[in-house]
Amino acid sequence: MDAPKLRELLSAYSTNDPDFQKSNWHVPDDAAIECGTVSRDSLLHTYRRRLKRTGENHTLHTKTENLVTFLRDYPEEELTMVDYYTSEGEMRLFLANYECSRILFWMSMFK
């Protein structure tokens, strides 16, 4: 995936997460964007375990719980994980549909 395609997907993405503001998501033209297919069941297994280990960190627990809920309710078996680094060096991580034509979930715990 190239930067213009990711910008297009981000501009179409909608979320209720108050931490997500499209104006803060600059994708540099030379961004190293990685995409890979992931199994919903594998992610669900991993993040259910992590949910038990979030401890006292309420924010991390809530964000992980939101991801587990999304994964549990998502009807498809495979997703595409998309990540890139901003100009400031911050990692951004999303889950997209298998065809990578629509961003479905922002993994905000990696912000």
mmCIF file of N, CA and C in Angstrom:
data_model
loop_
_atom_site.group_PDB
_atom_site.id
_atom_site.type_symbol
_atom_site.label_atom_id
_atom_site.label_comp_id
_atom_site.label_asym_id
_atom_site.label_seq_id
_atom_site.Cartn_x
_atom_site.Cartn_y
_atom_site.Cartn_z
ATOM 1 N N MET A 1 0.844 -1.171 0.000
ATOM 2 C CA MET A 1 0.000 0.000 0.000
ATOM 3 C C MET A 1 0.893 1.238 0.000
ATOM 4 N N ASP A 2 0.479 2.259 -0.727
ATOM 5 C CA ASP A 2 1.249 3.494 -0.761
ATOM 6 C C ASP A 2 0.566 4.569 0.089
ATOM 7 N N ALA A 3 1.270 5.677 0.309
ATOM 8 C CA ALA A 3 0.773 6.748 1.167
ATOM 9 C C ALA A 3 -0.557 7.340 0.684
ATOM 10 N N PRO A 4 -0.739 7.624 -0.619
ATOM 11 C CA PRO A 4 -2.023 8.171 -1.051
ATOM 12 C C PRO A 4 -3.208 7.228 -0.751
ATOM 13 N N LYS A 5 -3.016 5.931 -0.925
ATOM 14 C CA LYS A 5 -4.083 4.972 -0.636
ATOM 15 C C LYS A 5 -4.410 4.973 0.862
ATOM 16 N N LEU A 6 -3.375 5.004 1.715
ATOM 17 C CA LEU A 6 -3.627 5.032 3.155
ATOM 18 C C LEU A 6 -4.325 6.323 3.561
ATOM 19 N N ARG A 7 -3.939 7.445 2.973
ATOM 20 C CA ARG A 7 -4.624 8.715 3.264
ATOM 21 C C ARG A 7 -6.099 8.628 2.896
ATOM 22 N N GLU A 8 -6.377 8.005 1.762
ATOM 23 C CA GLU A 8 -7.767 7.822 1.318
ATOM 24 C C GLU A 8 -8.554 6.987 2.338
ATOM 25 N N LEU A 9 -7.963 5.888 2.799
ATOM 26 C CA LEU A 9 -8.628 5.034 3.779
ATOM 27 C C LEU A 9 -8.840 5.761 5.097
ATOM 28 N N LEU A 10 -7.835 6.524 5.526
ATOM 29 C CA LEU A 10 -7.961 7.268 6.780
ATOM 30 C C LEU A 10 -9.033 8.346 6.694
ATOM 31 N N SER A 11 -9.135 8.992 5.545
ATOM 32 C CA SER A 11 -10.148 10.046 5.412
ATOM 33 C C SER A 11 -11.563 9.471 5.452
ATOM 34 N N ALA A 12 -11.716 8.219 5.069
ATOM 35 C CA ALA A 12 -13.036 7.587 5.086
ATOM 36 C C ALA A 12 -13.344 6.915 6.428
ATOM 37 N N TYR A 13 -12.327 6.775 7.283
ATOM 38 C CA TYR A 13 -12.509 6.067 8.559
ATOM 39 C C TYR A 13 -13.327 6.897 9.534
ATOM 40 N N SER A 14 -14.235 6.234 10.216
ATOM 41 C CA SER A 14 -15.081 6.886 11.205
ATOM 42 C C SER A 14 -15.014 6.098 12.508
ATOM 43 N N THR A 15 -14.862 6.806 13.612
ATOM 44 C CA THR A 15 -14.800 6.157 14.914
ATOM 45 C C THR A 15 -15.374 7.071 15.982
ATOM 46 N N ASN A 16 -15.785 6.480 17.078
ATOM 47 C CA ASN A 16 -16.266 7.249 18.224
ATOM 48 C C ASN A 16 -15.142 7.531 19.218
ATOM 49 N N ASP A 17 -13.945 7.050 18.940
ATOM 50 C CA ASP A 17 -12.818 7.227 19.849
ATOM 51 C C ASP A 17 -12.416 8.701 19.875
ATOM 52 N N PRO A 18 -12.516 9.356 21.040
ATOM 53 C CA PRO A 18 -12.190 10.791 21.105
ATOM 54 C C PRO A 18 -10.717 11.092 20.879
ATOM 55 N N ASP A 19 -9.838 10.088 20.995
ATOM 56 C CA ASP A 19 -8.404 10.299 20.765
ATOM 57 C C ASP A 19 -8.047 10.354 19.286
ATOM 58 N N PHE A 20 -8.968 9.918 18.429
ATOM 59 C CA PHE A 20 -8.688 9.890 16.996
ATOM 60 C C PHE A 20 -9.140 11.199 16.364
ATOM 61 N N GLN A 21 -8.173 11.961 15.869
ATOM 62 C CA GLN A 21 -8.468 13.193 15.145
ATOM 63 C C GLN A 21 -7.723 13.126 13.820
ATOM 64 N N LYS A 22 -8.454 13.127 12.743
ATOM 65 C CA LYS A 22 -7.851 12.942 11.422
ATOM 66 C C LYS A 22 -6.753 13.955 11.118
ATOM 67 N N SER A 23 -6.880 15.146 11.658
ATOM 68 C CA SER A 23 -5.880 16.169 11.383
ATOM 69 C C SER A 23 -4.508 15.826 11.968
ATOM 70 N N ASN A 24 -4.451 14.896 12.916
ATOM 71 C CA ASN A 24 -3.187 14.515 13.551
ATOM 72 C C ASN A 24 -2.538 13.304 12.887
ATOM 73 N N TRP A 25 -3.048 12.849 11.766
ATOM 74 C CA TRP A 25 -2.591 11.587 11.182
ATOM 75 C C TRP A 25 -1.890 11.783 9.852
ATOM 76 N N HIS A 26 -0.866 12.606 9.865
ATOM 77 C CA HIS A 26 -0.106 12.840 8.639
ATOM 78 C C HIS A 26 0.610 11.563 8.209
ATOM 79 N N VAL A 27 0.409 11.206 6.964
ATOM 80 C CA VAL A 27 1.111 10.053 6.383
ATOM 81 C C VAL A 27 2.132 10.613 5.401
ATOM 82 N N PRO A 28 3.411 10.536 5.749
ATOM 83 C CA PRO A 28 4.438 11.071 4.844
ATOM 84 C C PRO A 28 4.431 10.332 3.510
ATOM 85 N N ASP A 29 4.802 11.029 2.446
ATOM 86 C CA ASP A 29 4.863 10.399 1.121
ATOM 87 C C ASP A 29 5.793 9.190 1.110
ATOM 88 N N ASP A 30 6.850 9.258 1.921
ATOM 89 C CA ASP A 30 7.815 8.166 1.943
ATOM 90 C C ASP A 30 7.589 7.198 3.118
ATOM 91 N N ALA A 31 6.382 7.208 3.680
ATOM 92 C CA ALA A 31 6.082 6.339 4.820
ATOM 93 C C ALA A 31 6.277 4.874 4.450
ATOM 94 N N ALA A 32 6.888 4.141 5.353
ATOM 95 C CA ALA A 32 7.041 2.694 5.186
ATOM 96 C C ALA A 32 5.776 2.048 5.757
ATOM 97 N N ILE A 33 4.864 1.716 4.885
ATOM 98 C CA ILE A 33 3.566 1.167 5.288
ATOM 99 C C ILE A 33 3.624 -0.342 5.142
ATOM 100 N N GLU A 34 3.313 -1.022 6.222
ATOM 101 C CA GLU A 34 3.329 -2.485 6.238
ATOM 102 C C GLU A 34 1.893 -2.992 6.313
ATOM 103 N N CYS A 35 1.600 -4.020 5.539
ATOM 104 C CA CYS A 35 0.277 -4.656 5.551
ATOM 105 C C CYS A 35 0.474 -6.164 5.601
ATOM 106 N N GLY A 36 -0.354 -6.815 6.381
ATOM 107 C CA GLY A 36 -0.276 -8.265 6.445
ATOM 108 C C GLY A 36 -1.585 -8.858 6.920
ATOM 109 N N THR A 37 -1.897 -10.023 6.403
ATOM 110 C CA THR A 37 -3.123 -10.718 6.779
ATOM 111 C C THR A 37 -2.952 -11.340 8.162
ATOM 112 N N VAL A 38 -3.984 -11.199 8.985
ATOM 113 C CA VAL A 38 -3.982 -11.777 10.325
ATOM 114 C C VAL A 38 -5.295 -12.513 10.551
ATOM 115 N N SER A 39 -5.229 -13.523 11.372
ATOM 116 C CA SER A 39 -6.406 -14.306 11.721
ATOM 117 C C SER A 39 -7.149 -13.623 12.867
ATOM 118 N N ARG A 40 -8.433 -13.465 12.703
ATOM 119 C CA ARG A 40 -9.264 -12.887 13.758
ATOM 120 C C ARG A 40 -9.150 -13.716 15.032
ATOM 121 N N ASP A 41 -9.217 -15.054 14.911
ATOM 122 C CA ASP A 41 -9.144 -15.923 16.086
ATOM 123 C C ASP A 41 -7.811 -15.789 16.807
ATOM 124 N N SER A 42 -6.738 -15.671 16.056
ATOM 125 C CA SER A 42 -5.419 -15.517 16.666
ATOM 126 C C SER A 42 -5.323 -14.202 17.445
ATOM 127 N N LEU A 43 -5.791 -13.116 16.835
ATOM 128 C CA LEU A 43 -5.790 -11.832 17.533
ATOM 129 C C LEU A 43 -6.690 -11.877 18.763
ATOM 130 N N LEU A 44 -7.840 -12.500 18.618
ATOM 131 C CA LEU A 44 -8.773 -12.601 19.735
ATOM 132 C C LEU A 44 -8.130 -13.351 20.902
ATOM 133 N N HIS A 45 -7.469 -14.447 20.605
ATOM 134 C CA HIS A 45 -6.786 -15.227 21.634
ATOM 135 C C HIS A 45 -5.712 -14.378 22.335
ATOM 136 N N THR A 46 -4.899 -13.685 21.547
ATOM 137 C CA THR A 46 -3.815 -12.857 22.093
ATOM 138 C C THR A 46 -4.350 -11.742 22.976
ATOM 139 N N TYR A 47 -5.354 -11.021 22.493
ATOM 140 C CA TYR A 47 -5.819 -9.853 23.229
ATOM 141 C C TYR A 47 -6.747 -10.217 24.387
ATOM 142 N N ARG A 48 -7.355 -11.369 24.372
ATOM 143 C CA ARG A 48 -8.068 -11.832 25.568
ATOM 144 C C ARG A 48 -7.071 -12.093 26.693
ATOM 145 N N ARG A 49 -5.944 -12.690 26.345
ATOM 146 C CA ARG A 49 -4.887 -12.923 27.352
ATOM 147 C C ARG A 49 -4.329 -11.599 27.856
ATOM 148 N N ARG A 50 -4.064 -10.681 26.954
ATOM 149 C CA ARG A 50 -3.517 -9.378 27.360
ATOM 150 C C ARG A 50 -4.513 -8.606 28.222
ATOM 151 N N LEU A 51 -5.788 -8.772 27.943
ATOM 152 C CA LEU A 51 -6.817 -8.089 28.722
ATOM 153 C C LEU A 51 -6.721 -8.471 30.199
ATOM 154 N N LYS A 52 -6.416 -9.723 30.460
ATOM 155 C CA LYS A 52 -6.283 -10.194 31.844
ATOM 156 C C LYS A 52 -5.057 -9.601 32.533
ATOM 157 N N ARG A 53 -4.111 -9.091 31.749
ATOM 158 C CA ARG A 53 -2.850 -8.596 32.302
ATOM 159 C C ARG A 53 -2.726 -7.075 32.287
ATOM 160 N N THR A 54 -3.803 -6.375 31.980
ATOM 161 C CA THR A 54 -3.714 -4.916 31.922
ATOM 162 C C THR A 54 -3.663 -4.289 33.307
ATOM 163 N N GLY A 55 -4.054 -5.029 34.322
ATOM 164 C CA GLY A 55 -3.916 -4.571 35.705
ATOM 165 C C GLY A 55 -4.638 -3.275 35.997
ATOM 166 N N GLU A 56 -3.927 -2.392 36.665
ATOM 167 C CA GLU A 56 -4.509 -1.135 37.159
ATOM 168 C C GLU A 56 -4.648 -0.057 36.081
ATOM 169 N N ASN A 57 -4.068 -0.278 34.918
ATOM 170 C CA ASN A 57 -4.097 0.728 33.854
ATOM 171 C C ASN A 57 -5.472 0.732 33.193
ATOM 172 N N HIS A 58 -6.346 1.595 33.689
ATOM 173 C CA HIS A 58 -7.731 1.639 33.217
ATOM 174 C C HIS A 58 -7.825 1.942 31.721
ATOM 175 N N THR A 59 -7.032 2.882 31.234
ATOM 176 C CA THR A 59 -7.087 3.256 29.817
ATOM 177 C C THR A 59 -6.696 2.085 28.927
ATOM 178 N N LEU A 60 -5.596 1.419 29.245
ATOM 179 C CA LEU A 60 -5.156 0.271 28.459
ATOM 180 C C LEU A 60 -6.196 -0.844 28.519
ATOM 181 N N HIS A 61 -6.773 -1.068 29.685
ATOM 182 C CA HIS A 61 -7.791 -2.106 29.836
ATOM 183 C C HIS A 61 -9.001 -1.808 28.941
ATOM 184 N N THR A 62 -9.464 -0.568 28.973
ATOM 185 C CA THR A 62 -10.627 -0.172 28.167
ATOM 186 C C THR A 62 -10.344 -0.319 26.679
ATOM 187 N N LYS A 63 -9.190 0.132 26.232
ATOM 188 C CA LYS A 63 -8.852 0.054 24.807
ATOM 189 C C LYS A 63 -8.701 -1.400 24.355
ATOM 190 N N THR A 64 -8.110 -2.221 25.208
ATOM 191 C CA THR A 64 -7.956 -3.635 24.880
ATOM 192 C C THR A 64 -9.315 -4.327 24.875
ATOM 193 N N GLU A 65 -10.159 -3.964 25.822
ATOM 194 C CA GLU A 65 -11.513 -4.525 25.880
ATOM 195 C C GLU A 65 -12.311 -4.151 24.631
ATOM 196 N N ASN A 66 -12.153 -2.923 24.159
ATOM 197 C CA ASN A 66 -12.830 -2.494 22.926
ATOM 198 C C ASN A 66 -12.367 -3.323 21.732
ATOM 199 N N LEU A 67 -11.066 -3.603 21.675
ATOM 200 C CA LEU A 67 -10.535 -4.430 20.592
ATOM 201 C C LEU A 67 -11.089 -5.848 20.664
ATOM 202 N N VAL A 68 -11.117 -6.430 21.854
ATOM 203 C CA VAL A 68 -11.650 -7.791 22.021
ATOM 204 C C VAL A 68 -13.114 -7.836 21.598
ATOM 205 N N THR A 69 -13.874 -6.840 21.969
ATOM 206 C CA THR A 69 -15.290 -6.783 21.571
ATOM 207 C C THR A 69 -15.420 -6.700 20.060
ATOM 208 N N PHE A 70 -14.618 -5.833 19.435
ATOM 209 C CA PHE A 70 -14.646 -5.729 17.981
ATOM 210 C C PHE A 70 -14.326 -7.074 17.334
ATOM 211 N N LEU A 71 -13.251 -7.709 17.781
ATOM 212 C CA LEU A 71 -12.834 -8.987 17.194
ATOM 213 C C LEU A 71 -13.884 -10.071 17.397
ATOM 214 N N ARG A 72 -14.476 -10.106 18.572
ATOM 215 C CA ARG A 72 -15.498 -11.115 18.867
ATOM 216 C C ARG A 72 -16.700 -10.952 17.930
ATOM 217 N N ASP A 73 -17.052 -9.711 17.625
ATOM 218 C CA ASP A 73 -18.243 -9.436 16.815
ATOM 219 C C ASP A 73 -17.975 -9.419 15.311
ATOM 220 N N TYR A 74 -16.708 -9.350 14.906
ATOM 221 C CA TYR A 74 -16.396 -9.249 13.487
ATOM 222 C C TYR A 74 -16.705 -10.582 12.796
ATOM 223 N N PRO A 75 -17.464 -10.569 11.703
ATOM 224 C CA PRO A 75 -17.932 -11.823 11.102
ATOM 225 C C PRO A 75 -16.923 -12.567 10.223
ATOM 226 N N GLU A 76 -15.897 -11.900 9.750
ATOM 227 C CA GLU A 76 -14.931 -12.539 8.842
ATOM 228 C C GLU A 76 -13.801 -13.205 9.639
ATOM 229 N N GLU A 77 -13.141 -14.179 9.027
ATOM 230 C CA GLU A 77 -12.048 -14.880 9.699
ATOM 231 C C GLU A 77 -10.710 -14.156 9.567
ATOM 232 N N GLU A 78 -10.502 -13.446 8.476
ATOM 233 C CA GLU A 78 -9.214 -12.789 8.270
ATOM 234 C C GLU A 78 -9.380 -11.284 8.153
ATOM 235 N N LEU A 79 -8.359 -10.582 8.643
ATOM 236 C CA LEU A 79 -8.286 -9.130 8.561
ATOM 237 C C LEU A 79 -6.908 -8.778 8.021
ATOM 238 N N THR A 80 -6.714 -7.520 7.718
ATOM 239 C CA THR A 80 -5.401 -7.032 7.334
ATOM 240 C C THR A 80 -4.944 -6.030 8.378
ATOM 241 N N MET A 81 -3.738 -6.240 8.887
ATOM 242 C CA MET A 81 -3.152 -5.302 9.834
ATOM 243 C C MET A 81 -2.307 -4.320 9.036
ATOM 244 N N VAL A 82 -2.501 -3.032 9.298
ATOM 245 C CA VAL A 82 -1.800 -1.963 8.587
ATOM 246 C C VAL A 82 -1.064 -1.122 9.620
ATOM 247 N N ASP A 83 0.227 -0.905 9.401
ATOM 248 C CA ASP A 83 0.944 -0.011 10.303
ATOM 249 C C ASP A 83 1.903 0.877 9.529
ATOM 250 N N TYR A 84 2.172 2.018 10.123
ATOM 251 C CA TYR A 84 3.154 2.951 9.570
ATOM 252 C C TYR A 84 3.623 3.852 10.699
ATOM 253 N N TYR A 85 4.664 4.614 10.434
ATOM 254 C CA TYR A 85 5.190 5.572 11.396
ATOM 255 C C TYR A 85 4.940 6.983 10.882
ATOM 256 N N THR A 86 4.509 7.866 11.785
ATOM 257 C CA THR A 86 4.292 9.263 11.422
ATOM 258 C C THR A 86 5.634 9.953 11.242
ATOM 259 N N SER A 87 5.600 11.190 10.785
ATOM 260 C CA SER A 87 6.828 11.981 10.633
ATOM 261 C C SER A 87 7.537 12.157 11.972
ATOM 262 N N GLU A 88 6.774 12.100 13.062
ATOM 263 C CA GLU A 88 7.331 12.256 14.404
ATOM 264 C C GLU A 88 7.856 10.933 14.961
ATOM 265 N N GLY A 89 7.731 9.852 14.186
ATOM 266 C CA GLY A 89 8.233 8.563 14.616
ATOM 267 C C GLY A 89 7.255 7.751 15.458
ATOM 268 N N GLU A 90 6.002 8.180 15.507
ATOM 269 C CA GLU A 90 4.996 7.445 16.265
ATOM 270 C C GLU A 90 4.357 6.369 15.398
ATOM 271 N N MET A 91 4.169 5.199 15.981
ATOM 272 C CA MET A 91 3.561 4.084 15.249
ATOM 273 C C MET A 91 2.044 4.222 15.239
ATOM 274 N N ARG A 92 1.446 3.932 14.107
ATOM 275 C CA ARG A 92 -0.013 3.892 13.958
ATOM 276 C C ARG A 92 -0.372 2.497 13.466
ATOM 277 N N LEU A 93 -1.367 1.895 14.080
ATOM 278 C CA LEU A 93 -1.727 0.517 13.769
ATOM 279 C C LEU A 93 -3.242 0.413 13.622
ATOM 280 N N PHE A 94 -3.674 -0.166 12.504
ATOM 281 C CA PHE A 94 -5.095 -0.320 12.194
ATOM 282 C C PHE A 94 -5.389 -1.748 11.783
ATOM 283 N N LEU A 95 -6.652 -2.108 11.907
ATOM 284 C CA LEU A 95 -7.146 -3.339 11.298
ATOM 285 C C LEU A 95 -8.057 -2.934 10.157
ATOM 286 N N ALA A 96 -7.867 -3.565 9.021
ATOM 287 C CA ALA A 96 -8.684 -3.308 7.839
ATOM 288 C C ALA A 96 -9.355 -4.615 7.427
ATOM 289 N N ASN A 97 -10.313 -4.500 6.523
ATOM 290 C CA ASN A 97 -10.916 -5.722 5.996
ATOM 291 C C ASN A 97 -9.857 -6.475 5.185
ATOM 292 N N TYR A 98 -10.149 -7.715 4.863
ATOM 293 C CA TYR A 98 -9.183 -8.584 4.186
ATOM 294 C C TYR A 98 -8.652 -7.949 2.897
ATOM 295 N N GLU A 99 -9.528 -7.311 2.132
ATOM 296 C CA GLU A 99 -9.137 -6.700 0.863
ATOM 297 C C GLU A 99 -8.357 -5.405 1.050
ATOM 298 N N CYS A 100 -8.295 -4.947 2.293
ATOM 299 C CA CYS A 100 -7.599 -3.706 2.645
ATOM 300 C C CYS A 100 -8.217 -2.506 1.913
ATOM 301 N N SER A 101 -9.525 -2.525 1.815
ATOM 302 C CA SER A 101 -10.224 -1.434 1.155
ATOM 303 C C SER A 101 -10.960 -0.537 2.149
ATOM 304 N N ARG A 102 -10.932 -0.924 3.439
ATOM 305 C CA ARG A 102 -11.630 -0.135 4.452
ATOM 306 C C ARG A 102 -10.995 -0.384 5.818
ATOM 307 N N ILE A 103 -10.656 0.694 6.510
ATOM 308 C CA ILE A 103 -10.156 0.562 7.876
ATOM 309 C C ILE A 103 -11.343 0.302 8.785
ATOM 310 N N LEU A 104 -11.190 -0.697 9.649
ATOM 311 C CA LEU A 104 -12.274 -1.109 10.534
ATOM 312 C C LEU A 104 -12.048 -0.716 11.987
ATOM 313 N N PHE A 105 -10.775 -0.710 12.422
ATOM 314 C CA PHE A 105 -10.506 -0.488 13.835
ATOM 315 C C PHE A 105 -9.113 0.108 14.006
ATOM 316 N N TRP A 106 -9.055 1.177 14.778
ATOM 317 C CA TRP A 106 -7.782 1.793 15.140
ATOM 318 C C TRP A 106 -7.312 1.164 16.441
ATOM 319 N N MET A 107 -6.138 0.568 16.430
ATOM 320 C CA MET A 107 -5.592 -0.052 17.634
ATOM 321 C C MET A 107 -4.884 1.027 18.441
ATOM 322 N N SER A 108 -5.680 1.812 19.151
ATOM 323 C CA SER A 108 -5.192 3.024 19.822
ATOM 324 C C SER A 108 -4.241 2.742 20.967
ATOM 325 N N MET A 109 -4.199 1.513 21.480
ATOM 326 C CA MET A 109 -3.270 1.219 22.565
ATOM 327 C C MET A 109 -1.819 1.292 22.107
ATOM 328 N N PHE A 110 -1.590 1.372 20.804
ATOM 329 C CA PHE A 110 -0.231 1.483 20.265
ATOM 330 C C PHE A 110 0.138 2.915 19.929
ATOM 331 N N LYS A 111 -0.721 3.849 20.266
ATOM 332 C CA LYS A 111 -0.471 5.266 19.972
ATOM 333 C C LYS A 111 0.747 5.748 20.732
#
